[in-house]
Structures are given as C-alpha cells and as structure tokens.
Amino acid sequence: YMGTQFMIHTNPARFAMNLTVIDCHAAGEPARVVVDGFPPVPGDSMLEKRNYIMEHLDHIRKLLLTEPRGYPCQNANIIFPSKVAAWGVVIMEHNKVYPAMSGHNMICVATALLQTGRVEMKYPETNFTLEAPVGLINIRAKCHNGKATQITLTNAPSFVEHLDVQVNVPQIGNVRADIAFGGMWYAVVKADSIGLDISAANGKQICRLGEMIKTATREQYPVSHPLIDYKGCDIMVFRAPSTDSSKSHARNAVVMSNGVLDWNNEQTWTGMIDRSPCGTGTCAVMATMYARGEIGLDEDFVHESIVGTTFIGRLIREEVVAGRRAVIPEISGQAWITQFCQVVLDETDPFQMGFTVSDIWSA
C-alpha cells in the first residue's frame, strides 16, 4: 500500500499527450470517457467537432483504442462543454467509425459524469441532457448511495430504410436483410436464416459472416441519413429468439469492424462482437419490428447480449424524419466504472499512433 497519492517521478514535459480517462463498461462492453487533456476542437455542435476530429485528430482515436493501450473491443468518448446540454460527447470506435450515437457509450458517459460529480447527482433520480453528433439525448438516471443504478436514454429517431433486401455475399449466397438507422446504420439479419447459432462459442464464425454481410450490404445498398452527413451500413446485428431459460424477448450479436475488409484477402474477413446488447442496435431492431407490426408503443423489449446481459428497449412515440415513418426509442441499462487513469504518450514512444497485429485484429 503506497498511500492515497501516487507520485510520478518523470518530467511531465516528456508527454506529448496526457489524457484523463475514466474507463467503464455497460453490460460487458467497455468504453473510455476522456474528461480532460484533449486538444481544442473547433465547432459549435458535436457534429461539427466530430467531423473535425475525424479529419484532423484521428491519431488520438488510434492511440486510445489500438495496442498497446487499447484492444479490439474498446471504445472512446471525448467530453466537451456544450451550448445546449449539460455536456457534449464525440464517440470514437475502430476503423475510423465515429458514430452519430451509441447507446452503451452514452450509458457509460452518463455514469462517469454522475459518479465523478461532473453532473450533480440527485436522489432518487437525476435528469439531464447530453449532446451527441446526432442531436440531444435526454438522460434519466436512477441514483442510490452515490451510484447510478440505471440509465435510461431517449434516443434520436430510429427508422427503416429497407426491409427484406437480398444481399449477395461471396461464399454465403443471397442473404435477406433489413437496413435501419438506430444511431448507426445497421444491416439486420436473422441468424437462423443463414444457419448461424448465436453463442459465445461461435464468436469467430459470427464475426466472419457478420463482417462479410455488412460490407456487402454497404456496397450493394448504400444509405445516407437524410438530415446529417452519415453514411452506412457501418455496423450489423444478427437476431435470434430468446432461450427457454432466459427472461429476455430476444438475443442478438452485433458485429463491428476493427479493420477494412478486402474481398481478395480472407484474413480480413473478420470483426468483433459487441459484448453488450447494443443500445443503437436494439433501437434499429425495434424500428424494424415496429414497421412489421411486431411491437407497439410503450412495450418493454428485453434484448440479451452474447454474454447474457440485457438492455430494456421501449418505443415511446412516432415521428416523421424527412418523410420517413420513425419512432423515438428509449434504452435502459447500467454501467460500472472500472478504472481511473492517465493515458500518456511519451515523445520518444515508437508507437505514436498505436499498432495492430492480425492475430487478434483484422489485417
């Protein structure tokens, strides 16, 4: 035991970057929340800041998410003052994906801000707003004894762009998919339609097939959000029924990219699985269900992840987005802080932007 203060016996000037980070996980999926040390970013909105960071500061995303500081399933969130909300958030993921919105990331951000006093915690419930690139996200947090015990977020409008399209995927054949926006652009596929079992033991197969289907869907059915500059598909979700022993309504596996798929290089035909039930994925799934009449407003939808954790989704009202029928979803879940740290970059470090190796990353 070294006491309550940790002395760093080095010259701070050696660090080209020094980021104050709160690491969390929501339902098993990690997220880093950067609360200090990020360079100034121009832009009045989080969408403008997102666009600037993508073009000029993407090396910081690589530093935070790739080795030796990160790993394939890591995410990062940069916290900024906001003119229209308690705080603003720019979300970073692998493969230069900067989501318009992410449910598990926002649950982690809200938890970190509440439990470190950056948002005043009120009992039994704290209400505030965060600004994401997609717009304002209302937060309702149940709080007890200094802990955020449940975060409920009201997402931006979710809507379906295509139902039941046929996607031709090399080595798989024709795959039936829906394309929906839930904060990111999702290809939504029933796992049993391609003979796939959603289980942790099938992780490698899920990643391989999911990344192939997602890439083929993006190539054959490109989509763009009608109100903001956001193109897809940039993510996909396999759907599956719940098990007999489960209290959920359905299971899922969301496949995300950690590299660029090259059809001429099978080693790149892989990705990674969201450990959580995925907030925006749940919103996209509910949007497709609503379009088919499989779920109504104000009904709980318990969605289970590949590791058995759950989020609760609910559609609270209809809206119209550029002529499209849309729904406003809520997502409820919980996050836990896992560590407080300073992520630093020594000026002599040979890995100024991190690195990847194809044993655990897409080549």
Coordinates of C-alpha atoms in Angstrom, one line a residue:
Y1 CA 0.0 0.0 0.0
M2 CA 1.5 3.3 -1.1
G3 CA -0.9 5.8 0.4
T4 CA -3.5 7.9 -1.3
Q5 CA -1.2 9.8 -3.6
F6 CA 0.8 8.4 -6.5
M7 CA 4.0 10.3 -7.3
I8 CA 5.1 10.2 -10.9
H9 CA 8.9 10.5 -11.0
T10 CA 9.3 11.8 -14.5
N11 CA 9.2 15.1 -16.3
P12 CA 5.7 15.9 -17.5
A13 CA 7.2 17.7 -20.5
R14 CA 8.1 14.3 -21.9
F15 CA 4.5 13.6 -22.6
A16 CA 3.3 14.7 -25.9
M17 CA -0.2 13.9 -24.7
N18 CA -1.8 13.4 -21.3
L19 CA -5.4 12.4 -21.2
T20 CA -7.5 12.0 -18.1
V21 CA -9.7 8.9 -18.7
I22 CA -12.5 7.1 -16.8
D23 CA -12.9 3.5 -18.0
C24 CA -16.3 1.9 -17.8
H25 CA -18.3 -1.0 -19.1
A26 CA -22.0 -1.2 -19.8
A27 CA -23.4 -4.7 -19.8
G28 CA -19.9 -6.0 -20.6
E29 CA -18.9 -3.7 -23.4
P30 CA -16.0 -1.3 -22.5
A31 CA -15.8 2.5 -23.1
R32 CA -13.2 5.1 -22.2
V33 CA -14.5 8.5 -21.2
V34 CA -11.9 11.2 -21.8
V35 CA -12.7 14.1 -19.5
D36 CA -9.5 16.2 -19.7
G37 CA -6.4 16.8 -21.8
F38 CA -7.9 16.6 -25.3
P39 CA -6.7 19.3 -27.7
P40 CA -9.1 22.2 -28.5
V41 CA -11.5 21.3 -31.3
P42 CA -13.4 23.9 -33.4
G43 CA -17.1 23.7 -34.0
D44 CA -20.3 24.8 -32.3
S45 CA -22.0 21.4 -32.3
M46 CA -20.8 17.9 -31.5
L47 CA -21.5 17.0 -35.2
E48 CA -19.0 19.8 -36.3
K49 CA -16.5 18.6 -33.7
R50 CA -16.9 15.0 -34.8
N51 CA -16.2 15.9 -38.4
Y52 CA -13.1 17.9 -37.4
I53 CA -11.7 15.2 -35.2
M54 CA -12.2 12.6 -38.0
E55 CA -10.2 14.6 -40.4
H56 CA -7.5 16.2 -38.2
L57 CA -7.2 14.3 -34.9
D58 CA -7.9 10.6 -35.8
H59 CA -4.4 9.7 -34.5
I60 CA -5.8 10.2 -30.9
R61 CA -8.5 7.6 -31.6
K62 CA -5.8 5.2 -32.7
L63 CA -3.8 6.0 -29.6
L64 CA -6.7 5.2 -27.3
L65 CA -8.1 2.2 -29.0
T66 CA -5.3 0.2 -30.5
E67 CA -2.3 -1.5 -28.9
P68 CA -0.5 -1.1 -26.6
R69 CA -3.1 1.0 -24.8
G70 CA -6.3 -0.5 -26.3
Y71 CA -7.7 -3.7 -27.7
P72 CA -10.2 -4.7 -30.4
C73 CA -13.5 -4.1 -28.4
Q74 CA -12.5 -0.8 -26.8
N75 CA -14.4 2.5 -27.5
A76 CA -13.7 6.1 -26.6
N77 CA -15.8 9.2 -25.8
I78 CA -14.5 12.7 -25.7
I79 CA -16.3 15.1 -23.4
F80 CA -16.8 18.7 -24.4
P81 CA -18.7 21.7 -23.0
S82 CA -22.0 22.1 -24.8
K83 CA -24.0 25.2 -25.6
V84 CA -27.3 23.2 -25.5
A85 CA -26.8 20.4 -23.0
A86 CA -25.0 19.5 -19.7
W87 CA -22.1 18.1 -21.7
G88 CA -21.3 17.1 -25.3
V89 CA -19.9 13.8 -26.5
V90 CA -18.0 12.7 -29.6
I91 CA -17.8 8.9 -29.9
M92 CA -14.9 7.0 -31.4
E93 CA -14.8 3.4 -32.5
H94 CA -12.4 1.3 -34.5
N95 CA -11.9 1.5 -38.3
K96 CA -12.4 5.3 -38.2
V97 CA -16.0 4.9 -37.2
Y98 CA -17.4 7.9 -35.4
P99 CA -21.0 7.0 -34.5
A100 CA -23.7 9.6 -34.7
M101 CA -24.9 7.9 -31.5
S102 CA -24.1 4.9 -29.3
G103 CA -26.3 3.6 -26.5
H104 CA -23.7 1.7 -24.4
N105 CA -21.2 4.5 -24.8
M106 CA -23.8 7.1 -23.7
I107 CA -24.7 4.9 -20.7
C108 CA -21.0 4.8 -19.7
V109 CA -20.6 8.6 -20.2
A110 CA -23.7 9.4 -18.1
T111 CA -22.5 7.1 -15.3
A112 CA -19.0 8.5 -15.4
L113 CA -20.2 12.2 -15.3
L114 CA -22.6 11.4 -12.4
Q115 CA -20.3 9.4 -10.3
T116 CA -17.4 11.9 -10.6
G117 CA -19.6 15.0 -9.8
R118 CA -19.4 16.5 -13.3
V119 CA -23.2 16.3 -13.3
E120 CA -24.8 16.8 -9.9
M121 CA -26.4 13.6 -8.6
K122 CA -29.9 14.0 -7.2
Y123 CA -31.9 11.3 -5.5
P124 CA -33.8 9.2 -6.4
E125 CA -33.5 10.4 -10.0
T126 CA -31.3 12.8 -12.0
N127 CA -32.4 14.2 -15.3
F128 CA -30.1 15.9 -17.7
T129 CA -29.3 16.2 -21.4
L130 CA -26.2 15.2 -23.4
E131 CA -25.4 16.4 -26.9
A132 CA -24.3 13.7 -29.3
P133 CA -23.5 14.2 -33.0
V134 CA -27.0 13.0 -33.9
G135 CA -28.6 15.6 -31.5
L136 CA -29.8 15.9 -28.0
I137 CA -30.1 12.8 -25.8
N138 CA -32.2 13.0 -22.7
I139 CA -30.9 11.1 -19.7
R140 CA -33.0 9.8 -16.8
A141 CA -30.7 8.2 -14.1
K142 CA -31.9 6.3 -11.1
C143 CA -29.4 7.0 -8.3
H144 CA -28.7 5.4 -4.9
N145 CA -25.9 5.9 -2.4
G146 CA -23.6 7.6 -4.9
K147 CA -24.2 5.1 -7.7
A148 CA -26.1 5.4 -11.0
T149 CA -28.1 2.2 -10.8
Q150 CA -30.0 2.6 -14.1
I151 CA -29.5 4.9 -17.0
T152 CA -32.5 5.5 -19.4
L153 CA -31.7 7.4 -22.5
T154 CA -34.1 8.8 -25.1
N155 CA -32.5 8.2 -28.5
A156 CA -32.8 10.2 -31.7
P157 CA -35.4 9.0 -34.2
S158 CA -34.9 5.4 -35.5
F159 CA -36.3 4.4 -38.8
V160 CA -36.2 1.7 -41.5
E161 CA -34.7 2.4 -44.9
H162 CA -35.2 -1.0 -46.5
L163 CA -37.0 -4.2 -45.5
D164 CA -36.2 -7.6 -46.9
V165 CA -33.5 -6.7 -49.4
Q166 CA -31.5 -9.5 -51.0
V167 CA -27.7 -9.1 -50.4
N168 CA -25.4 -11.3 -52.4
V169 CA -22.4 -12.2 -50.2
P170 CA -19.4 -14.1 -51.5
Q171 CA -19.2 -17.7 -50.3
I172 CA -22.6 -17.3 -48.5
G173 CA -25.0 -16.5 -51.3
N174 CA -28.1 -14.4 -51.0
V175 CA -28.9 -13.1 -47.5
R176 CA -32.1 -11.4 -46.6
A177 CA -31.5 -8.2 -44.6
D178 CA -33.2 -5.1 -43.3
I179 CA -31.4 -1.8 -43.2
A180 CA -32.3 0.6 -40.3
F181 CA -30.9 3.6 -38.5
G182 CA -30.8 3.5 -34.7
G183 CA -28.0 6.0 -34.2
M184 CA -25.8 4.0 -36.6
W185 CA -26.7 2.3 -39.9
Y186 CA -27.5 -1.4 -39.3
A187 CA -27.9 -4.4 -41.5
V188 CA -30.3 -6.5 -39.6
V189 CA -30.2 -10.3 -40.3
K190 CA -31.9 -13.2 -38.6
A191 CA -29.2 -15.6 -37.6
D192 CA -31.1 -18.8 -38.4
S193 CA -31.7 -17.6 -41.9
I194 CA -28.0 -18.5 -42.6
G195 CA -27.8 -21.4 -40.2
L196 CA -25.9 -19.4 -37.6
D197 CA -26.2 -20.1 -33.8
I198 CA -25.8 -17.0 -31.6
S199 CA -23.4 -18.3 -28.8
A200 CA -20.1 -17.2 -27.4
A201 CA -18.6 -20.5 -28.7
N202 CA -19.4 -19.4 -32.2
G203 CA -17.7 -16.0 -31.9
K204 CA -15.2 -16.4 -34.8
Q205 CA -17.9 -17.5 -37.2
I206 CA -20.2 -14.7 -36.1
C207 CA -17.5 -12.1 -36.7
R208 CA -16.6 -13.6 -40.1
L209 CA -20.1 -13.8 -41.5
G210 CA -21.2 -10.6 -40.0
E211 CA -18.4 -8.5 -41.4
M212 CA -18.9 -10.1 -44.8
I213 CA -22.7 -9.4 -44.8
K214 CA -22.2 -5.8 -43.5
T215 CA -19.6 -5.0 -46.2
A216 CA -21.7 -6.5 -49.0
T217 CA -24.8 -4.6 -47.8
R218 CA -22.9 -1.3 -47.7
E219 CA -21.6 -1.9 -51.2
Q220 CA -24.9 -3.0 -52.7
Y221 CA -27.4 -0.8 -50.7
P222 CA -25.5 2.4 -49.7
V223 CA -27.6 4.6 -47.4
S224 CA -27.2 8.1 -46.0
H225 CA -29.1 9.8 -43.2
P226 CA -31.5 12.4 -44.7
L227 CA -30.6 15.1 -42.2
I228 CA -27.0 14.7 -41.3
D229 CA -23.9 13.6 -43.3
Y230 CA -23.8 10.0 -42.0
K231 CA -23.4 7.0 -44.4
G232 CA -23.8 3.3 -44.0
C233 CA -24.1 0.5 -43.3
D234 CA -21.4 0.8 -40.7
I235 CA -22.5 -2.0 -38.4
M236 CA -24.7 -5.1 -38.4
V237 CA -26.8 -7.1 -36.0
F238 CA -27.7 -10.8 -36.0
R239 CA -31.1 -11.5 -34.4
A240 CA -32.1 -14.7 -32.6
P241 CA -35.0 -15.8 -30.4
S242 CA -34.6 -16.0 -26.6
T243 CA -33.7 -19.3 -25.0
D244 CA -36.2 -21.2 -22.8
S245 CA -34.3 -20.3 -19.7
S246 CA -34.0 -16.6 -20.5
K247 CA -36.2 -13.8 -19.3
S248 CA -35.4 -11.7 -22.5
H249 CA -37.6 -11.3 -25.5
A250 CA -34.7 -11.9 -28.0
R251 CA -31.0 -12.3 -28.3
N252 CA -28.5 -10.6 -30.6
A253 CA -24.9 -10.4 -31.7
V254 CA -23.7 -7.0 -33.1
V255 CA -20.6 -7.2 -35.3
M256 CA -18.3 -4.2 -35.5
S257 CA -15.3 -3.6 -37.7
N258 CA -11.7 -3.3 -36.4
G259 CA -10.1 -3.2 -39.9
V260 CA -11.0 -2.8 -43.6
L261 CA -12.4 -5.9 -45.3
D262 CA -10.6 -6.8 -48.5
W263 CA -12.5 -9.4 -50.6
N264 CA -9.2 -10.5 -52.1
N265 CA -7.7 -11.3 -48.6
E266 CA -9.8 -13.7 -46.5
Q267 CA -7.7 -12.9 -43.4
T268 CA -9.5 -9.5 -43.3
W269 CA -13.0 -11.2 -43.3
T270 CA -13.5 -10.7 -39.5
G271 CA -14.5 -8.2 -36.9
M272 CA -15.5 -8.1 -33.3
I273 CA -18.7 -8.7 -31.3
D274 CA -20.3 -6.1 -29.0
R275 CA -20.3 -7.6 -25.6
S276 CA -23.4 -5.6 -24.6
P277 CA -26.9 -5.9 -26.1
C278 CA -26.1 -2.7 -28.0
G279 CA -28.2 0.3 -27.5
T280 CA -28.4 1.6 -31.1
G281 CA -28.7 -1.9 -32.4
T282 CA -31.7 -2.5 -30.1
C283 CA -33.2 0.7 -31.4
A284 CA -32.7 -0.4 -35.1
V285 CA -34.2 -3.8 -34.3
M286 CA -37.2 -2.3 -32.6
A287 CA -37.7 0.0 -35.6
T288 CA -37.8 -3.0 -38.0
M289 CA -40.2 -4.8 -35.6
Y290 CA -42.5 -1.7 -35.4
A291 CA -42.5 -1.5 -39.2
R292 CA -43.8 -5.1 -39.4
G293 CA -46.3 -4.7 -36.6
E294 CA -44.3 -7.0 -34.2
I295 CA -44.1 -4.4 -31.4
G296 CA -46.2 -1.5 -30.3
L297 CA -45.6 1.7 -28.5
D298 CA -44.9 1.6 -24.7
E299 CA -44.0 -2.1 -24.7
D300 CA -40.8 -3.3 -23.0
F301 CA -38.4 -5.2 -25.2
V302 CA -35.7 -7.0 -23.2
H303 CA -32.7 -7.6 -25.5
E304 CA -30.0 -10.1 -24.5
S305 CA -26.3 -9.9 -25.5
I306 CA -24.0 -12.8 -26.4
V307 CA -22.7 -12.8 -22.8
G308 CA -26.2 -12.9 -21.3
T309 CA -26.5 -9.2 -20.2
T310 CA -29.6 -7.2 -21.1
F311 CA -30.9 -3.8 -22.1
I312 CA -34.5 -2.8 -22.0
G313 CA -35.9 -1.0 -25.0
R314 CA -39.2 0.8 -25.4
L315 CA -40.7 2.8 -28.2
I316 CA -42.4 5.9 -26.8
R317 CA -43.8 7.7 -29.9
E318 CA -43.9 8.1 -33.6
E319 CA -42.2 10.9 -35.6
V320 CA -41.5 11.7 -39.2
V321 CA -37.9 12.1 -40.5
A322 CA -37.7 13.6 -44.0
G323 CA -40.9 11.8 -45.0
R324 CA -39.9 8.6 -43.3
R325 CA -42.0 7.0 -40.6
A326 CA -39.8 6.9 -37.5
V327 CA -40.0 6.0 -33.8
I328 CA -38.4 7.5 -30.7
P329 CA -36.8 4.7 -28.6
E330 CA -35.7 4.6 -25.0
I331 CA -32.9 2.3 -23.8
S332 CA -32.3 1.4 -20.2
G333 CA -29.1 -0.2 -18.8
Q334 CA -26.4 0.1 -16.3
A335 CA -22.6 0.9 -16.4
W336 CA -19.8 0.4 -13.9
I337 CA -16.6 2.4 -13.6
T338 CA -13.6 0.0 -13.9
Q339 CA -10.6 2.4 -13.6
F340 CA -9.4 6.0 -13.4
C341 CA -6.2 6.6 -15.4
Q342 CA -3.9 9.0 -17.2
V343 CA -3.3 7.8 -20.8
V344 CA 0.0 9.4 -21.8
L345 CA 2.2 9.5 -24.9
D346 CA 5.9 9.8 -24.3
E347 CA 7.6 11.9 -27.0
T348 CA 10.1 9.0 -27.6
D349 CA 7.5 6.2 -27.8
P350 CA 7.9 4.4 -31.1
F351 CA 4.2 3.8 -31.3
Q352 CA 2.8 7.3 -31.6
M353 CA -0.5 6.1 -33.1
G354 CA -0.6 2.5 -31.7
F355 CA -0.5 -0.6 -33.8
T356 CA -2.4 -3.7 -34.7
V357 CA -1.4 -7.3 -35.4
S358 CA -3.6 -9.7 -37.3
D359 CA -3.6 -12.4 -34.6
I360 CA -6.5 -10.5 -32.9
W361 CA -7.2 -7.7 -35.4
S362 CA -8.4 -7.7 -38.9
A363 CA -5.3 -7.5 -41.1

